[in-house]
XYZ file of C-alpha atoms in Angstrom:
728
model
C 14.082 271.265 -66.608
C 15.150 268.499 -68.946
C 17.057 265.392 -67.906
C 20.398 266.752 -69.005
C 20.051 269.783 -66.712
C 18.963 267.564 -63.958
C 22.128 265.469 -64.461
C 24.224 268.734 -64.433
C 22.551 269.720 -61.145
C 23.195 266.353 -59.536
C 26.792 266.325 -60.640
C 27.345 269.788 -59.185
C 25.681 268.724 -55.873
C 27.760 265.512 -55.742
C 30.924 267.527 -56.119
C 29.890 269.501 -52.944
C 28.937 266.671 -50.699
C 31.946 265.024 -49.005
C 31.396 263.335 -45.709
C 33.521 265.826 -43.762
C 33.775 269.640 -43.783
C 36.762 271.078 -45.567
C 38.828 274.169 -44.643
C 41.748 276.143 -46.042
C 45.239 274.744 -45.705
C 45.976 276.832 -42.697
C 49.074 276.640 -40.476
C 48.734 274.255 -37.470
C 52.183 274.516 -35.881
C 55.901 274.126 -36.400
C 59.059 272.666 -34.880
C 60.607 274.849 -33.561
C 57.548 276.844 -32.435
C 57.059 280.467 -33.591
C 58.793 282.957 -31.485
C 61.291 280.616 -29.713
C 64.956 281.350 -29.103
C 67.215 278.423 -30.001
C 70.717 277.977 -28.655
C 71.851 275.906 -31.653
C 71.033 276.005 -35.373
C 68.125 273.716 -36.177
C 68.842 270.876 -38.717
C 65.231 270.570 -39.881
C 62.197 273.008 -39.573
C 58.831 271.284 -39.853
C 55.465 272.980 -40.714
C 52.156 271.356 -40.280
C 48.936 272.347 -41.980
C 45.168 271.602 -41.507
C 44.480 270.255 -45.012
C 46.124 268.335 -47.690
C 48.484 270.557 -49.790
C 48.987 270.952 -53.470
C 52.669 270.086 -53.294
C 53.475 271.650 -56.592
C 52.060 275.084 -55.598
C 52.891 275.219 -51.817
C 56.209 276.821 -50.952
C 58.310 277.847 -47.897
C 61.120 280.463 -47.754
C 63.676 280.844 -45.009
C 64.783 284.524 -44.684
C 67.297 286.125 -42.460
C 65.596 289.067 -40.769
C 68.735 291.225 -40.762
C 69.083 292.330 -44.452
C 66.239 290.157 -45.769
C 68.694 287.683 -47.299
C 67.077 284.333 -48.276
C 68.882 281.432 -46.683
C 69.636 278.398 -48.830
C 67.389 275.609 -47.858
C 65.646 272.620 -49.374
C 61.933 272.184 -48.985
C 60.333 268.721 -49.091
C 56.912 267.333 -48.525
C 57.085 264.473 -46.045
C 53.280 263.951 -46.102
C 50.344 265.628 -47.691
C 49.867 268.023 -44.653
C 53.600 268.490 -43.614
C 56.527 270.356 -45.202
C 60.090 270.176 -44.016
C 62.775 272.904 -44.506
C 66.294 271.681 -44.376
C 68.983 274.489 -44.208
C 71.967 273.897 -46.491
C 74.295 274.608 -43.567
C 74.469 275.897 -40.003
C 72.489 278.974 -39.471
C 74.506 281.864 -38.090
C 73.495 283.825 -34.938
C 70.494 285.986 -35.697
C 66.697 286.105 -36.163
C 65.061 284.219 -38.990
C 61.578 284.377 -40.597
C 59.637 281.534 -42.320
C 57.406 282.663 -45.087
C 54.931 280.047 -46.334
C 52.532 279.931 -49.249
C 49.928 277.044 -49.385
C 47.202 275.920 -51.703
C 44.718 273.365 -50.420
C 43.773 270.450 -52.686
C 40.344 270.566 -51.188
C 39.223 274.178 -51.631
C 41.790 275.661 -53.825
C 42.385 278.806 -51.703
C 45.841 280.287 -51.460
C 46.990 281.302 -48.007
C 50.181 283.055 -46.926
C 51.708 283.500 -43.492
C 55.000 283.897 -41.565
C 56.624 283.501 -38.187
C 59.984 284.111 -36.766
C 62.532 282.297 -34.574
C 65.934 283.219 -33.280
C 69.285 281.463 -33.098
C 71.077 282.673 -29.902
C 68.945 285.861 -30.100
C 65.281 286.779 -29.557
C 62.914 286.160 -32.428
C 61.823 289.248 -34.442
C 58.124 289.512 -33.908
C 57.860 285.746 -33.507
C 54.006 285.677 -33.389
C 52.557 283.668 -36.314
C 50.624 285.801 -38.678
C 48.381 285.118 -41.733
C 48.010 287.539 -44.586
C 44.452 288.792 -44.169
C 44.233 291.615 -46.741
C 42.019 291.058 -49.884
C 44.453 293.412 -51.756
C 47.573 291.308 -51.142
C 49.367 290.054 -54.221
C 47.474 292.235 -56.722
C 44.280 291.536 -54.970
C 42.651 294.598 -56.461
C 42.596 292.849 -59.819
C 40.914 289.768 -58.397
C 38.351 292.019 -56.621
C 37.591 293.937 -59.854
C 37.187 290.755 -61.924
C 34.955 289.124 -59.284
C 32.777 292.310 -59.038
C 32.529 292.345 -62.933
C 31.489 288.677 -62.837
C 28.863 289.249 -60.252
C 27.427 292.289 -62.015
C 27.077 290.648 -65.431
C 26.030 287.199 -64.195
C 23.313 288.663 -61.921
C 21.937 290.815 -64.780
C 22.038 287.748 -67.069
C 20.245 285.496 -64.708
C 17.608 288.148 -64.122
C 17.058 288.622 -67.865
C 16.682 284.833 -68.374
C 14.893 283.770 -65.202
C 12.409 286.585 -64.477
C 10.103 285.660 -67.525
C 9.633 282.265 -65.816
C 9.179 283.738 -62.294
C 6.761 286.407 -63.431
C 5.003 283.942 -65.805
C 5.132 286.649 -68.424
C 7.453 286.243 -71.316
C 7.375 289.987 -72.107
C 6.977 291.259 -68.533
C 9.786 293.760 -69.034
C 8.341 295.339 -72.251
C 4.645 294.313 -72.291
C 2.564 294.760 -75.387
C 0.090 296.998 -73.617
C 2.758 299.766 -73.559
C 2.719 300.002 -77.393
C -0.132 302.547 -77.083
C 1.874 304.870 -74.821
C 5.324 304.868 -76.573
C 7.440 303.011 -79.164
C 8.392 299.761 -77.591
C 10.543 298.440 -80.446
C 13.742 300.242 -79.466
C 13.171 299.220 -75.881
C 12.873 295.499 -76.765
C 16.012 295.840 -78.934
C 17.856 297.341 -75.939
C 16.624 294.474 -73.752
C 18.010 291.926 -76.164
C 21.314 293.734 -76.594
C 21.772 293.984 -72.789
C 21.023 290.245 -72.359
C 23.547 289.190 -75.053
C 26.192 291.700 -73.785
C 25.713 290.492 -70.190
C 26.138 286.882 -71.297
C 29.420 287.426 -73.111
C 30.832 289.942 -70.566
C 30.043 287.499 -67.867
C 31.972 284.841 -69.775
C 34.958 287.162 -70.084
C 34.822 288.228 -66.448
C 34.734 284.556 -65.428
C 37.708 283.694 -67.574
C 39.652 286.714 -66.148
C 38.713 285.949 -62.526
C 39.626 282.306 -62.920
C 42.996 283.073 -64.445
C 43.813 285.731 -61.864
C 42.930 283.435 -58.942
C 44.829 280.608 -60.573
C 47.903 282.834 -61.170
C 47.774 283.962 -57.512
C 47.734 280.403 -56.276
C 50.344 279.203 -58.851
C 52.634 282.156 -58.492
C 52.460 282.981 -62.110
C 50.900 281.980 -65.452
C 52.939 278.880 -66.254
C 50.491 276.530 -67.979
C 51.460 273.426 -66.055
C 51.009 275.243 -62.691
C 47.688 276.833 -63.780
C 46.448 273.365 -64.765
C 47.639 271.915 -61.451
C 45.429 274.609 -59.695
C 42.342 274.190 -61.855
C 42.365 270.299 -62.079
C 43.783 269.194 -58.710
C 40.905 270.299 -56.485
C 37.128 270.573 -56.433
C 37.163 274.399 -56.173
C 39.352 274.639 -59.239
C 36.898 272.389 -61.140
C 34.156 274.642 -59.853
C 35.832 277.723 -61.408
C 36.112 275.909 -64.750
C 32.411 275.028 -64.459
C 31.556 278.728 -63.973
C 33.255 279.524 -67.276
C 31.780 276.631 -69.175
C 28.220 277.071 -67.925
C 28.233 280.773 -68.678
C 29.619 279.968 -72.106
C 26.778 277.507 -72.685
C 24.262 280.120 -71.513
C 25.826 282.772 -73.867
C 25.644 280.397 -76.800
C 22.074 279.272 -76.249
C 20.151 282.312 -74.889
C 18.708 283.405 -78.206
C 17.433 279.959 -79.241
C 16.497 278.285 -75.970
C 15.954 280.719 -73.220
C 14.985 278.146 -70.608
C 18.052 276.074 -71.261
C 20.117 279.155 -71.130
C 18.558 280.221 -67.847
C 19.225 276.751 -66.381
C 22.902 277.094 -67.424
C 23.229 280.517 -65.862
C 21.576 279.426 -62.602
C 23.935 276.457 -62.456
C 26.842 278.756 -63.029
C 25.775 280.670 -59.874
C 26.004 277.347 -58.045
C 29.439 276.855 -59.305
C 30.327 280.330 -58.153
C 29.069 279.445 -54.668
C 31.175 276.250 -54.680
C 34.331 278.254 -55.517
C 33.887 280.680 -52.618
C 34.314 280.605 -48.833
C 31.250 278.454 -48.468
C 33.121 275.533 -50.015
C 35.358 275.483 -46.897
C 32.669 276.210 -44.237
C 31.155 273.413 -42.055
C 28.883 271.876 -42.935
C 29.940 272.209 -46.513
C 27.021 271.109 -48.675
C 24.335 273.208 -46.829
C 26.701 276.267 -46.742
C 27.169 276.011 -50.549
C 23.491 275.478 -51.206
C 22.649 278.482 -48.972
C 25.091 280.690 -50.919
C 23.676 279.393 -54.185
C 20.160 280.325 -53.136
C 21.491 283.712 -51.926
C 23.029 284.474 -55.297
C 19.928 283.298 -57.286
C 17.593 285.478 -55.133
C 20.052 288.392 -55.392
C 19.927 287.965 -59.166
C 16.082 288.063 -59.111
C 16.233 291.183 -56.906
C 19.299 293.189 -57.627
C 19.805 291.957 -61.129
C 16.146 292.646 -61.881
C 16.367 296.163 -60.514
C 19.522 296.808 -62.677
C 17.715 295.292 -65.711
C 14.690 297.497 -65.367
C 16.646 300.602 -65.041
C 19.124 299.855 -67.789
C 16.268 299.003 -70.266
C 13.818 301.711 -69.452
C 15.936 304.668 -68.135
C 17.059 305.967 -71.598
C 13.487 305.711 -72.977
C 11.727 307.340 -70.105
C 14.150 310.309 -69.985
C 12.639 311.543 -73.313
C 9.154 310.171 -72.924
C 5.920 311.945 -71.999
C 4.555 311.771 -68.495
C 1.792 309.407 -69.634
C 4.400 306.901 -70.904
C 6.319 307.044 -67.620
C 3.145 306.461 -65.620
C 2.331 303.581 -67.869
C 5.663 301.888 -67.130
C 5.117 302.558 -63.473
C 1.663 300.934 -63.673
C 2.511 297.874 -65.935
C 6.081 296.967 -65.342
C 7.138 297.911 -61.747
C 4.272 296.101 -59.876
C 4.839 292.914 -61.878
C 8.529 292.913 -60.980
C 7.633 293.866 -57.387
C 5.773 290.575 -56.960
C 9.006 288.711 -57.515
C 11.370 291.287 -55.929
C 9.724 291.178 -52.519
C 10.049 287.374 -51.880
C 13.512 287.464 -53.555
C 14.558 290.180 -51.099
C 13.235 288.081 -48.193
C 15.342 285.139 -49.424
C 18.396 287.390 -49.734
C 17.933 288.487 -46.063
C 17.388 285.002 -44.653
C 20.227 283.353 -46.639
C 22.457 286.286 -45.901
C 21.880 285.848 -42.154
C 22.705 282.158 -42.456
C 25.956 283.024 -44.308
C 26.785 285.731 -41.664
C 26.563 283.147 -38.848
C 28.535 280.643 -40.876
C 31.322 283.040 -41.733
C 31.588 284.997 -38.508
C 31.107 282.411 -35.796
C 30.387 285.080 -33.187
C 28.484 288.354 -33.396
C 31.203 290.586 -32.117
C 33.295 289.805 -35.112
C 30.791 291.900 -37.118
C 32.338 295.146 -35.676
C 35.759 293.862 -34.387
C 37.232 292.456 -37.651
C 37.814 293.954 -41.092
C 35.791 291.080 -42.654
C 32.923 291.705 -40.231
C 32.982 295.542 -40.857
C 32.806 294.934 -44.701
C 29.909 292.562 -44.032
C 28.212 295.212 -41.997
C 28.765 297.757 -44.820
C 27.065 295.213 -47.090
C 24.098 294.871 -44.756
C 23.720 298.639 -44.555
C 23.870 298.998 -48.360
C 21.218 296.232 -48.845
C 19.061 297.966 -46.250
C 19.471 301.243 -48.089
C 18.182 299.605 -51.331
C 15.298 298.057 -49.436
C 14.446 301.452 -47.966
C 14.592 302.985 -51.526
C 12.320 300.231 -52.811
C 9.837 300.688 -49.968
C 9.882 304.464 -50.433
C 8.969 304.417 -54.181
C 6.837 301.255 -54.229
C 4.745 301.758 -51.037
C 4.690 305.458 -50.549
C 5.288 307.363 -53.739
C 3.888 305.049 -56.614
C 0.417 304.743 -55.123
C 0.109 308.543 -54.890
C 1.626 308.804 -58.295
C -0.900 306.498 -59.951
C -3.866 307.782 -57.962
C -3.284 311.435 -58.828
C -6.046 312.960 -60.962
C -5.553 314.301 -63.509
C -1.754 314.565 -63.364
C 0.694 313.885 -60.491
C 2.888 316.670 -59.283
C 6.269 316.767 -61.120
C 8.170 316.955 -57.830
C 6.480 313.713 -56.740
C 7.332 311.936 -59.991
C 10.958 313.040 -59.911
C 11.376 311.684 -56.362
C 9.882 308.351 -57.484
C 12.153 307.886 -60.476
C 15.211 309.144 -58.616
C 14.820 306.487 -56.036
C 14.351 303.825 -58.737
C 17.543 304.985 -60.560
C 19.494 305.085 -57.330
C 18.885 301.449 -56.531
C 21.293 299.884 -59.107
C 24.016 302.405 -58.108
C 23.901 301.236 -54.496
C 23.647 297.621 -55.804
C 27.006 298.227 -57.544
C 28.406 299.028 -54.151
C 26.903 295.824 -52.689
C 28.524 293.740 -55.458
C 31.895 295.493 -54.898
C 31.734 294.686 -51.169
C 30.845 291.111 -51.910
C 33.829 290.838 -54.225
C 36.069 292.100 -51.461
C 34.560 289.544 -49.048
C 35.144 286.642 -51.369
C 38.756 287.729 -51.851
C 39.477 287.654 -48.154
C 41.845 284.765 -47.466
C 39.986 283.612 -44.289
C 36.698 284.732 -42.787
C 36.772 285.169 -38.978
C 35.229 281.795 -38.109
C 37.611 279.811 -40.373
C 40.487 281.844 -39.052
C 39.502 281.016 -35.503
C 39.095 277.290 -36.428
C 42.493 277.317 -37.941
C 43.967 278.830 -34.757
C 42.165 276.245 -32.610
C 43.506 273.437 -34.750
C 46.905 274.874 -34.291
C 46.573 274.986 -30.556
C 45.144 271.371 -30.380
C 47.877 270.020 -32.662
C 50.809 271.484 -30.752
C 53.122 268.592 -30.035
C 53.851 267.749 -26.419
C 57.315 268.776 -25.239
C 59.085 268.554 -21.922
C 60.004 271.291 -21.125
C 58.257 273.453 -23.766
C 59.733 276.823 -24.937
C 57.291 279.489 -23.906
C 55.434 280.763 -27.045
C 54.452 284.276 -27.725
C 50.585 284.507 -27.733
C 48.806 284.573 -31.121
C 46.805 287.686 -32.088
C 43.546 286.182 -30.751
C 45.104 284.637 -27.733
C 45.454 285.876 -24.078
C 48.448 284.899 -21.893
C 48.123 285.638 -18.181
C 49.820 284.220 -14.981
C 49.607 284.197 -11.286
C 50.908 282.651 -8.190
C 50.191 279.111 -6.714
C 52.344 278.826 -3.595
C 55.910 278.596 -4.848
C 54.944 278.009 -8.446
C 54.112 280.281 -11.344
C 50.883 279.422 -13.193
C 50.662 280.662 -16.798
C 47.823 280.136 -19.283
C 47.396 280.742 -22.958
C 43.724 281.147 -23.694
C 41.506 281.230 -26.794
C 37.783 281.928 -26.944
C 35.630 280.053 -29.362
C 31.916 280.354 -30.024
C 31.193 277.212 -28.049
C 34.152 276.797 -25.698
C 37.293 278.296 -24.049
C 40.463 276.400 -24.936
C 44.165 276.756 -24.400
C 46.982 275.428 -22.248
C 48.275 275.865 -18.686
C 51.922 275.610 -17.642
C 53.705 275.686 -14.320
C 57.221 277.113 -13.728
C 59.343 276.942 -10.665
C 61.807 279.583 -9.366
C 64.383 278.290 -11.857
C 61.864 278.611 -14.752
C 61.575 274.819 -15.186
C 58.344 272.736 -14.935
C 57.893 271.350 -11.443
C 56.638 267.810 -10.906
C 53.423 268.760 -9.255
C 49.874 267.960 -10.361
C 47.721 270.643 -12.171
C 44.283 270.628 -13.498
C 41.598 273.132 -14.687
C 38.369 273.147 -12.961
C 35.248 272.005 -15.038
C 37.436 271.405 -18.113
C 38.488 268.433 -20.292
C 42.286 268.294 -20.169
C 45.021 266.394 -21.869
C 48.708 266.394 -20.925
C 51.296 268.410 -22.948
C 54.282 267.590 -20.773
C 55.401 267.922 -17.223
C 53.259 270.460 -15.417
C 51.484 271.275 -18.663
C 47.939 270.625 -19.631
C 45.728 271.498 -22.618
C 42.148 272.279 -21.618
C 38.720 272.805 -23.155
C 35.970 274.433 -21.107
C 32.724 273.567 -22.925
C 30.929 276.689 -21.772
C 31.756 280.456 -22.070
C 33.426 281.632 -18.877
C 34.999 284.820 -17.618
C 37.671 283.106 -15.537
C 39.684 279.914 -15.315
C 40.154 278.100 -11.998
C 43.493 276.250 -11.944
C 44.002 273.740 -9.170
C 47.603 273.161 -8.090
C 48.821 270.632 -5.386
C 52.221 271.653 -3.975
C 54.040 270.721 -0.716
C 50.999 269.262 0.780
C 48.761 272.202 0.089
C 46.133 272.839 -2.546
C 46.011 276.239 -4.317
C 43.256 277.487 -6.547
C 44.434 280.200 -9.000
C 41.812 282.346 -10.696
C 42.929 283.740 -14.048
C 40.900 286.159 -16.315
C 39.670 284.419 -19.420
C 37.751 287.213 -21.088
C 39.315 290.183 -22.961
C 38.582 292.309 -25.981
C 39.897 290.045 -28.725
C 40.270 292.582 -31.476
C 41.521 295.463 -29.279
C 45.254 294.685 -29.291
C 46.389 297.837 -31.007
C 44.227 299.955 -28.674
C 45.706 298.193 -25.673
C 49.234 298.948 -26.877
C 48.329 302.612 -27.446
C 46.867 302.871 -23.889
C 49.997 301.292 -22.480
C 52.375 303.650 -24.379
C 50.480 306.724 -23.446
C 50.349 305.674 -19.783
C 54.115 304.972 -19.667
C 54.792 308.407 -21.324
C 52.413 310.080 -18.754
C 54.102 308.445 -15.781
C 57.582 309.498 -17.031
C 56.387 313.065 -17.185
C 55.363 313.194 -13.542
C 57.091 315.576 -11.216
C 56.624 313.205 -8.229
C 54.815 310.055 -7.170
C 54.711 307.456 -4.438
C 54.617 303.693 -4.840
C 53.640 300.956 -2.284
C 54.998 297.574 -3.200
C 54.446 294.114 -1.718
C 56.438 291.040 -2.870
C 56.710 287.366 -2.118
C 58.403 284.267 -3.533
C 55.990 281.919 -1.881
C 54.758 280.837 1.487
C 56.928 282.126 4.331
C 58.437 285.056 2.440
C 57.057 288.620 2.329
C 58.388 292.052 1.712
C 56.945 295.481 1.634
C 58.526 298.701 0.400
C 57.444 302.297 0.181
C 58.971 304.433 -2.515
C 59.027 308.365 -2.970
C 60.123 309.597 -6.370
C 60.878 313.189 -7.511
C 61.912 314.101 -11.076
C 64.295 314.148 -12.595
C 66.773 311.955 -10.539
C 65.733 311.438 -6.851
C 64.232 308.511 -5.008
C 64.019 307.173 -1.481
C 62.537 304.022 -0.088
C 61.906 302.200 3.174
C 61.292 298.470 3.662
C 59.270 296.663 6.270
C 62.531 295.343 7.642
C 63.804 298.878 8.397
C 66.186 299.254 5.425
C 66.302 302.793 4.061
C 67.831 304.195 0.947
C 68.181 307.655 -0.611
C 69.337 308.123 -4.268
C 70.237 311.352 -5.899
C 71.657 311.217 -9.413
C 74.805 308.960 -9.266
C 75.019 308.748 -5.471
C 73.066 306.691 -3.020
C 72.929 306.504 0.799
C 72.044 303.095 2.345
C 71.087 302.590 5.986
C 70.585 298.897 7.187
C 68.583 298.476 10.530
C 70.674 299.542 13.509
C 73.548 300.893 11.268
C 74.612 304.324 10.091
C 74.212 305.822 6.584
C 76.776 304.479 4.049
C 77.521 306.534 0.954
C 78.121 304.767 -2.326
C 77.540 304.882 -6.117
C 74.146 304.104 -7.620
C 74.198 301.439 -10.302
C 77.962 301.294 -10.899
C 78.092 305.033 -11.439
C 75.080 305.342 -13.720
C 72.821 308.268 -13.112
C 69.395 307.401 -11.710
C 66.465 308.858 -13.695
C 62.883 308.663 -12.449
C 61.644 308.228 -16.017
C 63.382 304.891 -16.289
C 61.503 303.649 -13.168
C 58.320 303.371 -15.156
C 59.032 300.716 -17.728
C 56.266 298.540 -19.122
C 56.542 298.622 -22.903
C 59.946 296.781 -22.722
C 58.021 293.761 -21.536
C 55.032 294.226 -23.840
C 55.742 291.536 -26.442
C 51.991 290.890 -26.147
C 49.446 293.462 -24.767
C 45.766 292.639 -24.314
C 42.830 294.804 -23.142
C 41.159 292.743 -20.423
C 38.283 295.204 -19.813
C 37.292 298.782 -19.206
C 35.587 299.202 -15.870
C 34.037 302.053 -13.923
C 35.707 302.403 -10.524
C 34.741 305.276 -8.144
C 33.446 307.220 -11.117
C 36.622 306.638 -13.195
C 36.973 304.585 -16.338
C 39.907 302.164 -15.690
C 41.517 300.027 -18.425
C 42.898 296.735 -17.325
C 45.763 295.530 -19.427
C 47.647 292.175 -19.556
C 51.257 292.177 -20.672
C 53.531 289.274 -21.391
C 57.155 288.773 -22.481
C 57.965 285.152 -23.142
C 61.743 285.706 -23.188
C 62.149 286.935 -19.575
C 59.609 285.372 -18.894
C 57.328 287.887 -17.087
C 53.592 288.765 -16.975
C 52.044 292.015 -15.847
C 48.500 293.242 -15.113
C 48.256 296.989 -15.250
C 45.351 299.271 -14.521
C 45.233 302.690 -16.138
C 43.064 305.661 -15.436
C 41.750 306.641 -18.909
C 41.132 310.231 -17.905
C 44.581 310.993 -16.528
C 46.380 308.130 -18.323
C 48.192 307.350 -15.069
C 48.970 303.804 -13.984
C 47.177 302.988 -10.729
C 48.186 299.462 -9.920
C 50.338 296.656 -11.395
C 50.845 292.973 -10.589
C 54.039 291.395 -11.855
C 54.446 287.618 -12.051
C 57.805 286.035 -12.908
C 59.684 282.929 -11.813
C 60.091 283.051 -7.892
C 58.988 286.623 -7.742
C 55.313 287.803 -7.326
C 54.800 291.531 -6.793
C 51.919 294.018 -6.335
C 52.310 297.750 -6.589
C 50.095 300.745 -6.083
C 50.905 304.249 -7.400
C 49.461 307.390 -5.831
C 50.256 310.943 -4.699
C 50.926 312.037 -8.163
C 52.693 315.442 -8.517
C 52.334 316.098 -4.814
C 55.206 317.940 -3.006
C 57.856 315.545 -1.775
C 61.253 316.273 -0.318
C 64.149 313.875 -1.099
C 67.607 314.973 0.025
C 70.885 313.341 1.273
C 70.554 311.892 4.816
C 72.025 314.862 6.626
C 69.097 316.945 5.458
C 66.411 314.341 6.303
C 64.342 314.857 9.337
C 64.275 311.664 11.329
């Protein structure tokens, strides 16, 4: 490589080597927080982000949820990571949604998200969300252009680089084949394919760059496109892709080594413009992706090149010519393809760990499932290669005098199938690159959001994020609630205490074996440096010490499944003909109540407390009997008709539902769910029999009220009648 190419290499490397790792401009937090209910209209709304913003391209909209009307508001940047939204006037009563669009000056990626808050009403789905579909905002076009760029760039690099790697200038069409068939047309096809790939790669790079710039800039205005391409390193990397491919296209006929160097450097620029540019550590991640692309070009690009050049000629050739190609071309390519495949596998594994963060994201996230599909397709190509190179070709070439036609057809069928599967690999890669945030970076953004939440006293209770668990329990008279996130190397979150009025009590609280910082009165943020299944929260109140154990493990990506289990369980309970419930309740030390309930559909219930109170309800009437008194007839619920189906109500309080675990208990599969409603506030833990879909137990935690219930005797005969008909 000459000095000029060495300088280009060093310049590209320097552009990728800042002292700190970069990430996308992801949402950190806001004032007011997502999901809160405000009593008065806010004067200013503040949004904080993880990275410096391209102020020209980053936008915020304030939208009234009812009707979708955009509220008039001014947006201003008060710092390079903070935006303020100032409503033009007082916001009327209702729910509002903040919709933000950011472009980082560091990596150039565009992100979109939204959250809701309410003014004198509950927020409408207040949980903060980030757009995670690669097809958002005409993403299909960006995917198609990226796929085209990869196809033509990989074939181009293979055509220019393999002569050097094989140490044979004419490895693809060796002179020795001239005795078996006419090689002139084949060489001409090789040259046409190389030239076409070069110019098509340039066109695809231009199209992909413009499409991604238009997505970030919100259109094709020249000044906004220039702001995207020239204001960040990833934008410059996209321009380098175009320029380097153009240099390769202009020089491939005259100086093949120079053209190969330009094409290989273009793959480095492609790596610098992808997700690796925002991974940590940045430079090793980009270099790993660069090596991954170059080795993929030598392997997959080489496969496509061999098939594209030789398939038309071999279709009409004699068997002797086909055997000559199998003997002279494929083994030479195989000596490069095998180590190239090994590099693809190793660098792909490194990239997998970098992008996913934890193994279960491979099957629990859309990004991970796409990555798993890519792995399967790569494995399929490897199996095809092993099949024809190690099993069929030795038998084909050793046959005397002629190999069976069936054996030869199987061999060439596998060879021709490889580039078709490779096209699927490239399409999946284009989808992965177009994803806004891989799982690890999405998790890091959420962790930054949790760590950067400003201290407040008292804090509004937030709705848990999609990857967050909120659970609560009792510590004496106090309610202990936690918001928990799991990371590959730690468990993080916050713990808050509430008294019977829903206010933070002035009592000490700490999390066992955790580093903690204060976030207000009776509020601590914590970080447990090791993976743990439970949190131990220590509370000192009224001279006594309480240790509360909270679950800290759940199925992070099973929220939709948890909600389905809950909805079906509630529907099942409401269809019961009869059931019994045993309830125990306390508000703290020194208080205790126990109640037994009998229910019979559609409108009958009776209960008895541990203090001797009895009650019978039939439709709109109820009979109450205090201890030592006679039965008293009255109306139930101000004349409303009692319905047993309304007794079973969980989805109303299921603003957040999480699947804690599925356990085997006495031969039954039991789903354990955690529910939370931040508005009440109330927390439930519910166990559901997955065979019958019946609720077996529930634990309810709310301010000054801690209750355990057990349900049993489902659909068993029960008699509930007015007192004069009750025996005893």
